Amino acid sequence: MRSGVSTVVLCLAIAASSVTAAAATDALLCRTVRLPRKGTPAFRPFTRLAVADRLAPGGRLVDVKKPAAACVVVGIEGTAAAGTAGFLAGYATRPTRTKPAQPRWIPTVVDVHSAFGPEQLRVTARDDLLVPALIAADPDDPGPSADLDQFACYAVRARRSVRARTLPVAGAGAPAAVDVSRPQRLCVTADLAGTSPGASGKRRAWLCHAARVARGPAGRADAMHGDALTIRDRFGRTAMTFASVSELCVPATIGAPEEAPTATASPLPTAPAATPTPQATPSSTASPAPSVVSIRVQPESVVRMQGQSYTYTAIGRMSDGTERNLTEDVQWSCSFGCEAPNEPGHRSRVVATVFSPSNPTYDHDTIVWATDPATGIDSPSVRFRVTSAPVPLVIYPQYTIIRERTFDYLTALALDDAGAYRNATQDVIWSSSDPTVAAVTNTDGERSRVDGVSPGIATIYATDPRSGTVSAAATFDVFGPLRGIDVHTKGRSIRQTTETIDVGEKVRILAWSIFERGFTFEGFEPVTFGVSDPTVAVVEPVPGATPIGVPNGMLERTVRGLAPGKVRLSARDLLTGVGSRDLGCEVRLTVRRPVTSLRLNPANRSIGLGEIAKLTALGVGGDFGTRNYTQRVVYVSSNPNVIVATNEPGDRSKLVAVGPGVAVISAQDPDTGLSTIPIGTSAVITVRNEQVERITIEPPEVHAPLETFPRFHAIGHYPSGGSARINESVEWTSSNTDVAAFYVWGVRNRIHPFLEGSVVVSAVMPSLGLSSATGGGNATLSLEPIASLKVLPASATIPVDGETQFHVRATLTSGTEVELSADDDGYGYGGVALVTSDPTIARATSACEPTTWVDVFTPVLGRAPGSATIAARWGFDEHGVGPLVTSTATGGDAALTVTPLP
């Protein structure tokens, strides 16, 4: 679930105890839920709820909007689930509007340990609440116990990429297996309106990962999908229906210190304040005692065997500029793999955990930190390594990538007699296995400097002259030589060959390296950027960006529009002189006049009762160019008895027809103040006094290859004999989600195929209880292999530096012809690629090296006079050998002629 999307989570709890008492292998399997349009009992929004937790101990006020998902306690990795006495109901929230406004959330980084291992997460935004609940069979049911844990959830982003994994799941009504990918939410114990005293200091948490039912036989059974329940919690009784799986949450601990008591936090806006204890009035001449400004913990790295301990030192910098030993005054904390008992007299003693005898060689890196109880200030964390075999000399990082003609540094840590690591970087002797690739000079002051001499791989060692100990190897991977540069903007795609911005607008610009040996670097240095017309746009450093003087550093830059016009952006490497323009790799940038007005599209629309309409908001510039503002404006209906403007996050233009009549829909951009009202560009929606009586789907039969995304349309038929598309009002389903399923992001009526075969496609209109299955209105999708390919147009002529677009017509085994092109209503590219017979004459505009491959969506660029053949290829067999079909074999190649410039 994403931040800003209306979501809620229900979590099965443990009988008469907290959910967090579940076994370590227990998890929460979350799914979205739907609220019946006429459900009984219906949810009533709750306002001005006070929430405090360990990530935000000062608290905040929120409005509870609605429930939208559900999580059941399940067992993972072969372990049965714990007892299932109740639920935790989660609710989508939004900040309460107060005067003055509540402070905005500032993103922060936390260390989290879960069943899936350690993670460093960036907490980006506040999300939902989770509260205990029970299935309400009786209207007088009192609800769950008030002492169960409650949770506040935050949207998070992992600092490393995560590969999806398939996990077996055990639990009532759960599928057999789920595919789990990136972490996306962190839910921590919370104090809601004072009902869970002290919860803001607890370290219990759930780390929630994106999940879906596993494809194939292992994940087919999902018995809870479609179940209708009524739950009861602190917000009352609510009816809801379970839908698709969305998350898997595992128990977690947060590797950050607990906050100071919430009584010291600033009060919430307009929240009831506790009666203060009378205090003596201080003397006006008395100087306040200095407070802690920062804390550092010494030493920075310690290694201990299981069961051993180490006593740290905490040094505090005070507000008067002095330093003070705070070792016995601070609160010590340690993450997974060690304990900090905070015993009086030796509060800083940290003990390495003793693990199972079956795992005697357990090695684990963890962290230790200190917190000042009075101010809540934390020290930076230091390294605490639990090991069975301490390493006397360690060098890191273990793997470094640099380009030739650049350099980087290593760090050496030597183990002393007390078990702490000292920084020995300038004391050891460094050596290289191959000085022709990576050379070390052992120069005083920068002894660990490693210079990349030529492409290749070399290993670097350190030797401690005191003990003669030799470290393990660190690898230096040296890339080169540089063959080319690809320049692009950080826009809508990885490699951006075109970009459009407004006058005064900025977009990030990057140079990508193309090395003879090694992969592509993003943002490599040192480079300089060029603009074909500096009066139209300028490239400038990001204010406060890190300079490139550090080894392998990167200077962030943006391109800013100065005046309307078109320019080309290029980059050149300062070490070798290689430039992107030499290979025709430039960004074609268009600078437009700023937006001066808003317009809603379509301007007029007619719909029936119970339907949903969605508009597109366009920002219009002085040159009449348009930008999509649909999700950034606020919509208003002139007649809420006819049309209700929902302004739902992520679906802001959703308009619900509730009665017959006419309503004018207007929009306003809160950032610029632009509105559709003053200039008459609002939309008029007429709601007819009739309802859809049956649904059909167009096209009724589709044949398509794999790796395409066919689109269907729901057609509503009315008693008057008319018909219209009602895509916004329906929900789509596939008869076999292992073959194809509807979850293409942002396009609800587009289906994603997985396997060759056939499925039945149906559409349901929840507001009226109608289905296309009634009266034979369903459609069929057949996924088939490709039999032949033809490149179109069959011939083309362009000049040097000119471009042309090819597309492919595929004939399937059933004889159906499918156009594979960039057309949004088509089927996509279908796994087909184009190849050029001579990349020196013609190549892809997006490729800054002489490659033969061309994406079907990418134009072909003329590089030199001559002729080239453009062919299409498709498919690989079970051994990865291909292609299976080519346009050459079926006589479908195209001929391209590149003519000299005049």
Coordinates of C-alpha atoms in Angstrom, one line a residue, residues 615 659 737 820:
L615 CA -12.0 14.1 -16.1
G659 CA -29.0 12.0 -8.7
T737 CA -5.3 -15.1 -13.0
L820 CA 2.9 -4.0 -32.4

